[in-house]
Coordinates of C-alpha atoms in Angstrom, one line a residue:
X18 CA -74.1 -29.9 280.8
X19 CA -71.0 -27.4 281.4
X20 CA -70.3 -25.8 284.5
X21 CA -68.6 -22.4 285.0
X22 CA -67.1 -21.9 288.4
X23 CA -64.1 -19.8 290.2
X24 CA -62.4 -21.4 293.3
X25 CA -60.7 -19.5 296.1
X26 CA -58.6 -20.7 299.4
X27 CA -58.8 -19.4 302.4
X28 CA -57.8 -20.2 305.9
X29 CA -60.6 -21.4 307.9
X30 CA -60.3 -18.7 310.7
X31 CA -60.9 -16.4 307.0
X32 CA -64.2 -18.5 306.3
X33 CA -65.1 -18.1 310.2
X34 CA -65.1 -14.2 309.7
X35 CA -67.1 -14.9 306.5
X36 CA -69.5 -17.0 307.7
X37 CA -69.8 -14.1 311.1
X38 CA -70.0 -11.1 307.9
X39 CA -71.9 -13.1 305.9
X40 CA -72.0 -10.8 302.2
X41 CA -74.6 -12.7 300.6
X42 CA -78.0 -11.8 301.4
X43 CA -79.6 -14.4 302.9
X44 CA -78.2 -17.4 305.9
X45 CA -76.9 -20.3 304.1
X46 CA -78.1 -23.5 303.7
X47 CA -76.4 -26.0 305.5
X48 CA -75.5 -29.5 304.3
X49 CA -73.2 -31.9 305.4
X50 CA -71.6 -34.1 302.1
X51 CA -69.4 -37.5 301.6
X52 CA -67.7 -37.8 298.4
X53 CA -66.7 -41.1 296.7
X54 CA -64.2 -40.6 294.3
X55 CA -63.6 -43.6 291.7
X56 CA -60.8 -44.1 289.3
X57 CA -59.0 -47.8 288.1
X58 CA -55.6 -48.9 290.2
X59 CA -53.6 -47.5 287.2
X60 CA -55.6 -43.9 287.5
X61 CA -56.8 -44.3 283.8
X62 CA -59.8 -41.8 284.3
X63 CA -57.6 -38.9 286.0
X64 CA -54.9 -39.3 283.2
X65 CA -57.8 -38.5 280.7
X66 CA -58.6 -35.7 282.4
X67 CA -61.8 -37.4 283.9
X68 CA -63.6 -37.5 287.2
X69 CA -65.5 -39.9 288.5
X70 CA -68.1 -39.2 292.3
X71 CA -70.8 -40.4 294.0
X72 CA -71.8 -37.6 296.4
X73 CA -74.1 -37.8 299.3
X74 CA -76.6 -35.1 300.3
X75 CA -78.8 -35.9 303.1
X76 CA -80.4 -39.0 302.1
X77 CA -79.6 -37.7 298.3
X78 CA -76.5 -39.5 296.1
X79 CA -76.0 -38.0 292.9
X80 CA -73.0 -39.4 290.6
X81 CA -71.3 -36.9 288.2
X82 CA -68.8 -37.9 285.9
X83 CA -66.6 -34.0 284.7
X84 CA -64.2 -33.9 282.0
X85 CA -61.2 -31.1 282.0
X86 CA -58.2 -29.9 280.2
X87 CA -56.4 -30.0 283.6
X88 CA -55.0 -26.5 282.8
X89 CA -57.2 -24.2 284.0
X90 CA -56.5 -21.9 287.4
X91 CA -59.3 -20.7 289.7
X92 CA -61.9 -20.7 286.8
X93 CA -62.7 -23.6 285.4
X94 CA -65.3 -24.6 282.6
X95 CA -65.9 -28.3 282.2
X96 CA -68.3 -30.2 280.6
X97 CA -70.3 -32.6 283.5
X98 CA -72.4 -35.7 283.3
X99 CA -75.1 -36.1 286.5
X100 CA -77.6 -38.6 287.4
X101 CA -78.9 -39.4 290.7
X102 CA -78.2 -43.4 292.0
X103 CA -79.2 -45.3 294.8
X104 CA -76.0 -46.7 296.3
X105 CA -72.4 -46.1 296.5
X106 CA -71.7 -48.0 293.2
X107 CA -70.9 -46.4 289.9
X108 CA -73.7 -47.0 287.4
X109 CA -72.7 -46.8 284.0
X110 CA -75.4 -48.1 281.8
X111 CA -75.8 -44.5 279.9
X112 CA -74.1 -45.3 276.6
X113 CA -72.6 -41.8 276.9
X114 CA -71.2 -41.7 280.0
X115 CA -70.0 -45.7 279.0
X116 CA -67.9 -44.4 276.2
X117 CA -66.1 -41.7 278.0
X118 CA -65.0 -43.9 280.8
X119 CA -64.0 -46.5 277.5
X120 CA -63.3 -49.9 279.3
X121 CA -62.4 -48.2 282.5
X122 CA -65.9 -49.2 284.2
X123 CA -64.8 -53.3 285.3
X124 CA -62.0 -51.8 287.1
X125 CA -63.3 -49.1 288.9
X126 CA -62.6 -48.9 293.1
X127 CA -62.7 -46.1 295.5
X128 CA -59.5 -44.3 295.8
X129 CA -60.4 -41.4 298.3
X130 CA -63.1 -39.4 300.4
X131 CA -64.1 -35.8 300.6
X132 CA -66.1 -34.9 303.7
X133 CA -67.2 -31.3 303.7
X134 CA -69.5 -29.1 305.8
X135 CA -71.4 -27.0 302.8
X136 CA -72.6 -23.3 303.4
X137 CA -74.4 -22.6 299.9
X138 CA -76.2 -19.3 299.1
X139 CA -77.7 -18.2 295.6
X140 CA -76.8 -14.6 294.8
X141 CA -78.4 -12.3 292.5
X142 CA -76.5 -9.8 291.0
X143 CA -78.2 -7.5 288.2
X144 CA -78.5 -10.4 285.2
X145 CA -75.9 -12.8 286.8
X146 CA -77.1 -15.6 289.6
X147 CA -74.4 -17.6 291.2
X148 CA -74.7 -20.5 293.4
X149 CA -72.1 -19.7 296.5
X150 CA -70.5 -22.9 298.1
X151 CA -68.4 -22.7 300.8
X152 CA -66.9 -26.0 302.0
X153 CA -65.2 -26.9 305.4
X154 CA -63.7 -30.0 305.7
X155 CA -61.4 -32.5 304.5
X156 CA -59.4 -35.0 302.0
X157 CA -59.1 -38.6 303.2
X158 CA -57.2 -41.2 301.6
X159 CA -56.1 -44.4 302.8
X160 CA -54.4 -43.6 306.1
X161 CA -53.7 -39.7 305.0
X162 CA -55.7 -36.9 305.2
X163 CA -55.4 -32.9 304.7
X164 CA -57.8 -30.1 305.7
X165 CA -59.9 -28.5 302.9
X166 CA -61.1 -24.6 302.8
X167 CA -62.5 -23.4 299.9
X168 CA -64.8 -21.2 298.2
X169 CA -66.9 -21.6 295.1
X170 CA -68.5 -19.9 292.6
X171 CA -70.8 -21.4 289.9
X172 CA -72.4 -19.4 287.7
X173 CA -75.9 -20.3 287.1
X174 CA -77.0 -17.8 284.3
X175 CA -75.1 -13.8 283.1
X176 CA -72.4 -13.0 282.6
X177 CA -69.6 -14.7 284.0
X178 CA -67.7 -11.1 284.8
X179 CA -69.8 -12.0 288.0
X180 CA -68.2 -14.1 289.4
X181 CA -64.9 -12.4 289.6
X182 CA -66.8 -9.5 291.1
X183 CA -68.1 -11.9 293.6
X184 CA -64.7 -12.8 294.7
X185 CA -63.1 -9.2 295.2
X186 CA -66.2 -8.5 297.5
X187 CA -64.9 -11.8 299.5
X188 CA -61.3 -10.7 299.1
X189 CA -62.2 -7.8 301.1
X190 CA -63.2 -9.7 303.9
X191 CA -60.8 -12.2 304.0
X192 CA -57.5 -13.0 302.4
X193 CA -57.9 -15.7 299.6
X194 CA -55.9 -17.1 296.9
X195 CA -56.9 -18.2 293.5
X196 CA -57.4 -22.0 293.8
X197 CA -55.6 -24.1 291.0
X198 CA -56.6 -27.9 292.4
X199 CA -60.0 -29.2 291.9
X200 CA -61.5 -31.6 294.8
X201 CA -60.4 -34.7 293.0
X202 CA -57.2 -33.4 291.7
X203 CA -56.5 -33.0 295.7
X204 CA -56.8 -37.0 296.3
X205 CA -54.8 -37.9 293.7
X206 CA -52.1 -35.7 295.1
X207 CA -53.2 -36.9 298.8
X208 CA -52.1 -40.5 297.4
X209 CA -48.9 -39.6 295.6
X210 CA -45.8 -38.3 297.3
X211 CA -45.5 -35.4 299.1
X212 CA -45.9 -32.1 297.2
X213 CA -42.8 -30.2 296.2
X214 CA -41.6 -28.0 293.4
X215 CA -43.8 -28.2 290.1
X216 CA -41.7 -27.9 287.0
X217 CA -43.5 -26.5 283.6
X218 CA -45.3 -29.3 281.9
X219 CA -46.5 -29.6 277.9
X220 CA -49.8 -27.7 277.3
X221 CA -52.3 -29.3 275.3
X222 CA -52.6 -27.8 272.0
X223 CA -53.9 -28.6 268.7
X224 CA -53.7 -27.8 265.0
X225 CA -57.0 -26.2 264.7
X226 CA -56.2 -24.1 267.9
X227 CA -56.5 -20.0 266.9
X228 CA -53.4 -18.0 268.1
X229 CA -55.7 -16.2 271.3
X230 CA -56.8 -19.6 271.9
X231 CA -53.0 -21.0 272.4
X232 CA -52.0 -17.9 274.6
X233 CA -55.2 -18.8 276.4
X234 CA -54.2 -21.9 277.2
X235 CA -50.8 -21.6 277.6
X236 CA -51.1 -18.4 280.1
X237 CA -53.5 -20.7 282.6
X238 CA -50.9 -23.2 282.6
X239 CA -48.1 -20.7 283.6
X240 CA -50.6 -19.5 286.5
X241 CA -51.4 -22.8 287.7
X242 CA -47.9 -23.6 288.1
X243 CA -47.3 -20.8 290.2
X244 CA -50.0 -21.2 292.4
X245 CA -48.9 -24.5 292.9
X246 CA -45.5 -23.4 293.3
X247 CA -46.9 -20.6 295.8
X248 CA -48.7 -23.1 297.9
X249 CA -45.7 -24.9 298.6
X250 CA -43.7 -21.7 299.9
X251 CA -46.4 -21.7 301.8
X252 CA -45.3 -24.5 304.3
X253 CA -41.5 -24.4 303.6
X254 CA -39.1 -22.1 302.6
X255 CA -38.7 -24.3 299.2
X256 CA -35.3 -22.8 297.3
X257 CA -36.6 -25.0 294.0
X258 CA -40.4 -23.9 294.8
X259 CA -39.2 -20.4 294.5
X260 CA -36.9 -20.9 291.9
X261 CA -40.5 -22.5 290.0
X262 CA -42.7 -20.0 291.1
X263 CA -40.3 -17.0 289.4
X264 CA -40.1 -19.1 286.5
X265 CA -43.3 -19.5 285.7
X266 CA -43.9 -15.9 286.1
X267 CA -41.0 -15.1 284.0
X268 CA -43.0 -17.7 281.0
X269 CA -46.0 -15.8 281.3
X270 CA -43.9 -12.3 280.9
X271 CA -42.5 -13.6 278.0
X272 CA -46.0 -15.6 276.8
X273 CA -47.3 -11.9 276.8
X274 CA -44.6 -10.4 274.9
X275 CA -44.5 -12.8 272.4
X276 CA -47.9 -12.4 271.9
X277 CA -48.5 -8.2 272.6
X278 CA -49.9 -8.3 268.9
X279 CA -52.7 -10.1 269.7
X280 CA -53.9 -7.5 271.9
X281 CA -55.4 -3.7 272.0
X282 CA -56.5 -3.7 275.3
X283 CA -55.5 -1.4 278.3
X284 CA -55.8 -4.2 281.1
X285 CA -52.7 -5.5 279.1
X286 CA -50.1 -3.2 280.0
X287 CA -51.6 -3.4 283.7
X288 CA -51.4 -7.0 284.0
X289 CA -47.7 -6.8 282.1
X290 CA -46.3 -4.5 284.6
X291 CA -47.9 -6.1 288.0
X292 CA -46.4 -9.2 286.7
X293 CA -43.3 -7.6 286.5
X294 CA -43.5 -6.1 290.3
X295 CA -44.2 -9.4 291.1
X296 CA -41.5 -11.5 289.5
X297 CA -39.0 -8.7 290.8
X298 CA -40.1 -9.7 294.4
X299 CA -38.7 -12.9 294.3
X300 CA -35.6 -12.1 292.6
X301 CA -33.2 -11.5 296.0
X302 CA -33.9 -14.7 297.2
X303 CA -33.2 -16.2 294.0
X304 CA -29.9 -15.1 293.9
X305 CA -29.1 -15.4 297.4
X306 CA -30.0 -18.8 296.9
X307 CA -27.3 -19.2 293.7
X308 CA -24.6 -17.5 295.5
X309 CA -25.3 -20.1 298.5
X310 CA -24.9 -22.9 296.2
X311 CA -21.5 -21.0 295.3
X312 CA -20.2 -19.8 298.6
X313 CA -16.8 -21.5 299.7
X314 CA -16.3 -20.6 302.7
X315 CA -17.9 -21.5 306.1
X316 CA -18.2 -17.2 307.0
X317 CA -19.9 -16.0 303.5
X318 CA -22.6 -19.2 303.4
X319 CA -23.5 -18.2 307.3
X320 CA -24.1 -14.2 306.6
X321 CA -25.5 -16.0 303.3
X322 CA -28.1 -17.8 305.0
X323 CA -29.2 -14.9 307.3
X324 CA -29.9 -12.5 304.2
X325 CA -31.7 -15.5 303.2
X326 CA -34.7 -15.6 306.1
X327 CA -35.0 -12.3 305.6
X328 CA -35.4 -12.3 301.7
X329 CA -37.9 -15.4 301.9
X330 CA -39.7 -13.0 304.3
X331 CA -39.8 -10.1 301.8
X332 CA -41.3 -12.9 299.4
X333 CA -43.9 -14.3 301.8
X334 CA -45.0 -10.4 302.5
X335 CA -45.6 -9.7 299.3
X336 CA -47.6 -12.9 298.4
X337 CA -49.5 -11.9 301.1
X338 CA -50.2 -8.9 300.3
X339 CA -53.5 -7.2 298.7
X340 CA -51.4 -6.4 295.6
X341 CA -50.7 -9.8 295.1
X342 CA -53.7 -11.5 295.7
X343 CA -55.5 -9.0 293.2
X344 CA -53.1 -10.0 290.4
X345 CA -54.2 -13.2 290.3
X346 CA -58.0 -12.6 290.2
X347 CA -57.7 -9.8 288.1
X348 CA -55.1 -11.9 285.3
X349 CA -57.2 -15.5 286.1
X350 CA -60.5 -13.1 285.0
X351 CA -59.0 -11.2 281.7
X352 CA -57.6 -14.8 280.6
X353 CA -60.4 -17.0 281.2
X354 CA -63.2 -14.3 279.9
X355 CA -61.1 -13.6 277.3
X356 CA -63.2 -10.4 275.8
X357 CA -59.5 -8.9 274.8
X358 CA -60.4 -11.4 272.0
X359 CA -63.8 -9.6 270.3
X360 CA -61.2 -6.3 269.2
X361 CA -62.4 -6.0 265.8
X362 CA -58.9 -4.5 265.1
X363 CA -57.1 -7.6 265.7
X364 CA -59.7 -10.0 264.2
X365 CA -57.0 -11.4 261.5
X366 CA -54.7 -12.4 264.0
X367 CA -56.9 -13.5 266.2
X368 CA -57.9 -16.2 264.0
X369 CA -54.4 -17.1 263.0
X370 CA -53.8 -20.6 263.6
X371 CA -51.3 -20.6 266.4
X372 CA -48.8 -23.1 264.0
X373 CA -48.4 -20.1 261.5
X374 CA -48.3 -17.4 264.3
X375 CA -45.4 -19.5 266.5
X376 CA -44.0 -19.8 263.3
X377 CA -43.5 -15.9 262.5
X378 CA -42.6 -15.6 266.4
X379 CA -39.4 -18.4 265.8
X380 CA -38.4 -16.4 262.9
X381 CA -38.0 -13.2 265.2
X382 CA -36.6 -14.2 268.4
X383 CA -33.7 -17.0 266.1
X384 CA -33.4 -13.5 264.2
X385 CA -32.3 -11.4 267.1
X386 CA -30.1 -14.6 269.3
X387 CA -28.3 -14.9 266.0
X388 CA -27.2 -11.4 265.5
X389 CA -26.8 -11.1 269.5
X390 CA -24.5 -13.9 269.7
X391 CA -22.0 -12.3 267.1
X392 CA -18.7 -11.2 268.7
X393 CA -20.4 -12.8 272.3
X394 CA -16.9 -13.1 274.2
X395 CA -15.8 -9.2 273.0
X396 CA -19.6 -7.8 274.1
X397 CA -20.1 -5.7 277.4
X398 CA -22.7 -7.1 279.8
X399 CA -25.9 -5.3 278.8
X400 CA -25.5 -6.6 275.0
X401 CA -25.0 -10.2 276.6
X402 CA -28.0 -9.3 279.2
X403 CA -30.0 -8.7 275.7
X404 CA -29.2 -12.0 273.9
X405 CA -30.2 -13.5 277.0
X406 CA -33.3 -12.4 277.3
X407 CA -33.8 -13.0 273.4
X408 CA -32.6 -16.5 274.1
X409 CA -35.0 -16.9 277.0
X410 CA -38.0 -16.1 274.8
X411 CA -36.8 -18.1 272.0
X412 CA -36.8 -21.1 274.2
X413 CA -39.9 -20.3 276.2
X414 CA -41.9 -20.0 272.4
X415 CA -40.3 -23.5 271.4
X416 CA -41.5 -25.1 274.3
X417 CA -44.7 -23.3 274.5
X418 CA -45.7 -24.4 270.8
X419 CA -43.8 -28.0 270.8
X420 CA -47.2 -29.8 270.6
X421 CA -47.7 -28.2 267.4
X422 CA -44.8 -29.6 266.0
X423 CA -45.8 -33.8 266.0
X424 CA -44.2 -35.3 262.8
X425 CA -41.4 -37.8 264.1
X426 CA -38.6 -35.4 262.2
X427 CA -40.0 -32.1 263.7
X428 CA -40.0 -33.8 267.3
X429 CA -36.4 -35.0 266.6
X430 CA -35.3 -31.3 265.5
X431 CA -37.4 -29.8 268.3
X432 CA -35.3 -31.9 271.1
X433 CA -31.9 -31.1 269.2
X434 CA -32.9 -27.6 269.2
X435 CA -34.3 -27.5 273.0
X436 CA -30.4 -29.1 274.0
X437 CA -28.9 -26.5 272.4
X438 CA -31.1 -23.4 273.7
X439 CA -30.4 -25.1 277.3
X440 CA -26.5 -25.0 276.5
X441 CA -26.4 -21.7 275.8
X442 CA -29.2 -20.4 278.3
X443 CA -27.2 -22.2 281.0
X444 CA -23.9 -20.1 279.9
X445 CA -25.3 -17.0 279.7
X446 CA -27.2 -17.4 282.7
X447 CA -24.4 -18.3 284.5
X448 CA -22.5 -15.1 283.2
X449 CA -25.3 -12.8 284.5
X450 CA -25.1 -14.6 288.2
X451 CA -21.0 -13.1 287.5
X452 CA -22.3 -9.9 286.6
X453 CA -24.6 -9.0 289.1
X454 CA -22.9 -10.7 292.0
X455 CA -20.7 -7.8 293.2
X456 CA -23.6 -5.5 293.3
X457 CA -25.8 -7.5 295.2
X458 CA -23.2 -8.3 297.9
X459 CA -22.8 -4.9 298.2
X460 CA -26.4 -4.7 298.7
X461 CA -26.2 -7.3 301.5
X462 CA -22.7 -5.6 303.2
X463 CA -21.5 -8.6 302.4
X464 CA -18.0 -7.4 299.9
X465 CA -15.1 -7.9 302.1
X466 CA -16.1 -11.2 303.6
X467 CA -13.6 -14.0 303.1
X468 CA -14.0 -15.6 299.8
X469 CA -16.9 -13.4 298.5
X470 CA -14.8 -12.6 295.8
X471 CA -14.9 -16.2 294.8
X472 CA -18.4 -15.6 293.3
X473 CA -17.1 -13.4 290.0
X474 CA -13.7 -14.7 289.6
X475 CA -12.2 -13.2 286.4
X476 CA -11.0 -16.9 285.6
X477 CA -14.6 -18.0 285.8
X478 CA -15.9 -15.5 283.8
X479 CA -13.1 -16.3 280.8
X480 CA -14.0 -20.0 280.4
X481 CA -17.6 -19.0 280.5
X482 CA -16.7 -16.7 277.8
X483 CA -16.1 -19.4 275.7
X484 CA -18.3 -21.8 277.1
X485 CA -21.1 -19.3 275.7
X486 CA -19.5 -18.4 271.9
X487 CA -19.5 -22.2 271.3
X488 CA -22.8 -23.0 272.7
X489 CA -24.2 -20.0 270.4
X490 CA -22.2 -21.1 267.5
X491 CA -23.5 -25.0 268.4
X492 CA -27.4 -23.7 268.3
X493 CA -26.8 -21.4 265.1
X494 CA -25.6 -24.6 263.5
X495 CA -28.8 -26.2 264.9
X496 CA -31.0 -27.2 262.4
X497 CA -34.7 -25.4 262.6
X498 CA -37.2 -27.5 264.1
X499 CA -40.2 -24.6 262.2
X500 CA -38.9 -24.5 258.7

């Protein structure tokens, strides 16, 4: 069968005040549960996107093999294979569940444990009814463990607006955040290394895929990676974390602009501009964290530093913050549901494959870095800002769409073409840090401190001058990975 569910974090002192508030109608019931998670030495079932338990219930043990696209954020939909068994041994004898798990079954051991306290509830709400779970407890594997607080959602029958509905009435309550990691996603992290920064990875994507479908996908992957990203600033004042988090927020800003024809819907332009507030938060410590990197004297990087605490502050406030929080709900909700996708008016593109809509979106953005990049060392800064920013979506919509693009001479081109986006993105990012250095050590009082000058030397900005008109001319020479 498939469930539908939508996952939330929360501090436990936040699920104490829940429990003590309790906005569901009824008192829970209370069960205490032991998870088995199984998977080969080599992880062959989490690689595939596959799961593997044997949970324990009381004196209950129910297996359930679920299947995802390891994409989705807070909401999830995933197909799920249960059966009840008597012991804490896989059985695989269903010629189904044996042809998902392939040859996997022989090699199967226990990897890790997930012990939870379980307050469920059912909730009725109009035609909706949604089993509440809300788990204390935590992740143990080998001779690690980490505490688990979460909330769950499963929608059992309506509408699955429902859920989302659910979770504001909780937010009120409590602060949560929009949870990104399944159960077993958090023991395979519990036995790698130490979570830090999360880079952008491939989305999957295929041929048949409809444009709405694409920026579907795509857009839970940009979330995902900066909720991941978010959780790590969390703990530690991460400079790459941030630097991650920002980025994937600047993806999905661009992901929507590439793809504003796809959409007549006012939540659009909402969700565009409180993605925009939000990226803008982090940009101070961004660049405080560049001009750190650049600092050459002992005076600058200490006053440096200082602005620093109290930008990451800034940051952590407004993460925090009720605004924040909101976005995420509100943007995992309108992609997930996606009802933006029944306007009759935009039923032709809509149904576009995604190949020939990426392919239209290549043409536009290489159109505009082309003609942007023409007389590039003689331009003022706002014209160079722009071919940034054109450059920017250009590269964001060719890696985006890469998996579209599988013949062995398209993937060659696509690389070639990646290297030289990144050549010129890195020069013209580099000439913006020049730009708006003097202003934002003015911002910080920060001008006549020794060396500060050093940040926008005009002999910098001259080789990076020409740094940038060859890297443009380089990437117009760049052979086309789309045509």
């Amino acid at each position: 069968m498939q469930e539908t569910e939508l996952k939330l974090e929360l501090l436990q002192s936040g699920a104490r005040s829940l429990l003590k508030k309790n906005p569901f109608g009824s008192p829970p019931i209370i069960l205490q549960q032991t998870s088995i998670y199984f998977d080969t030495p080599g992880w062959d079932l989490s690689k595939r996107g596959l799961s593997l338990r044997i949970r324990q219930s009381g004196n209950e043990r129910i297996q359930t093999v679920k299947a995802g696209d390891g994409v989705a954020a807070g909401s999830f939909t995933r197909e799920e294979w249960e059966r009840p068994v008597a012991g804490d041994t896989p059985i695989l004898d269903d010629p189904q569940i044996r042809d998902l798990l392939a040859d996997a079954g022989p090699k199967l051991a226990a990897l890790f444990e997930v012990h939870v306290k379980r307050h469920r509830w059912n909730v009725s709400d109009q035609d909706a009814t949604i089993e509440v779970a809300l788990d204390l407890g935590k992740v143990v594997a080998a001779d690690r463990e980490a505490p688990l607080c979460e909330i769950e959602f499963e929608k059992k029958a309506g509408s699955p607006k429902a859920l989302f509905a659910l979770a504001r009435k909780v937010d009120l309550i409590t602060p949560t955040h929009v949870g990104v990691l399944s159960k077993a996603e958090r023991g395979y992290h519990l036995l790698g290394t130490a979570p830090g920064a999360v880079k952008a990875a491939s989305t999957p994507l295929t041929s048949e895929m409809s444009a709405a479908t694409a920026f579907a996908h795509i857009a839970a992957a940009c979330l995902k990676q900066f909720r991941l990203n978010e959780t790590v600033l969390g703990w530690s004042r991460d400079a790459e974390a941030l630097h991650q988090a920002r980025v994937s927020l600047r993806r999905l800003r661009s992901l929507c602009s590439i793809c504003k024809s796809l959409f007549h819907d006012s939540r659009f332009d909402h969700l565009r501009e409180e993605l925009k507030w939000l990226a803008s938060e982090f940009g101070d410590a961004r660049n405080i964290d560049v001009m750190i990197d650049r600092a050459s004297s002992e005076a600058l990087s200490s006053r440096l530093h200082n602005a620093r605490d109290d930008a990451y502050a800034a940051v952590e406030t407004s993460l925090s913050s009720v605004r924040a929080r909101s976005l995420m709900i509100d943007a995992t909700e309108w992609i997930s549901i996606r009802d933006w996708r029944t306007d009759q008016s935009s039923d032709t593109l809509h149904g576009q494959s995604a190949r020939d809509f990426a392919s239209g979106v290549f043409d536009k953005f290489w159109k505009k870095v082309v003609k942007g990049g023409n007389s590039l060392i003689d331009a003022d800064d706002e014209t160079r800002h722009k071919l940034r920013i054109a450059a920017k979506k250009l590269r964001y919509a060719a890696e985006f769409f890469e998996p579209l693009y599988k013949s062995k001479a398209e993937a060659k081109r696509h690389r070639r073409f990646i290297e030289a986006m990144e050549d010129l993105q890195d020069q013209l990012g580099s000439l913006n840090d020049l730009a708006t250095a003097p202003d934002m050590l003015a911002a910080l009082w920060l001008s006549d401190v020794a060396s500060a000058k050093d940040l926008y030397s005009a002999e910098d900005k001259s080789k990076l001058l020409k740094d940038a008109a060859e890297a443009h001319d380089a990437l117009v020479n760049t052979r086309r990975f789309w045509r």
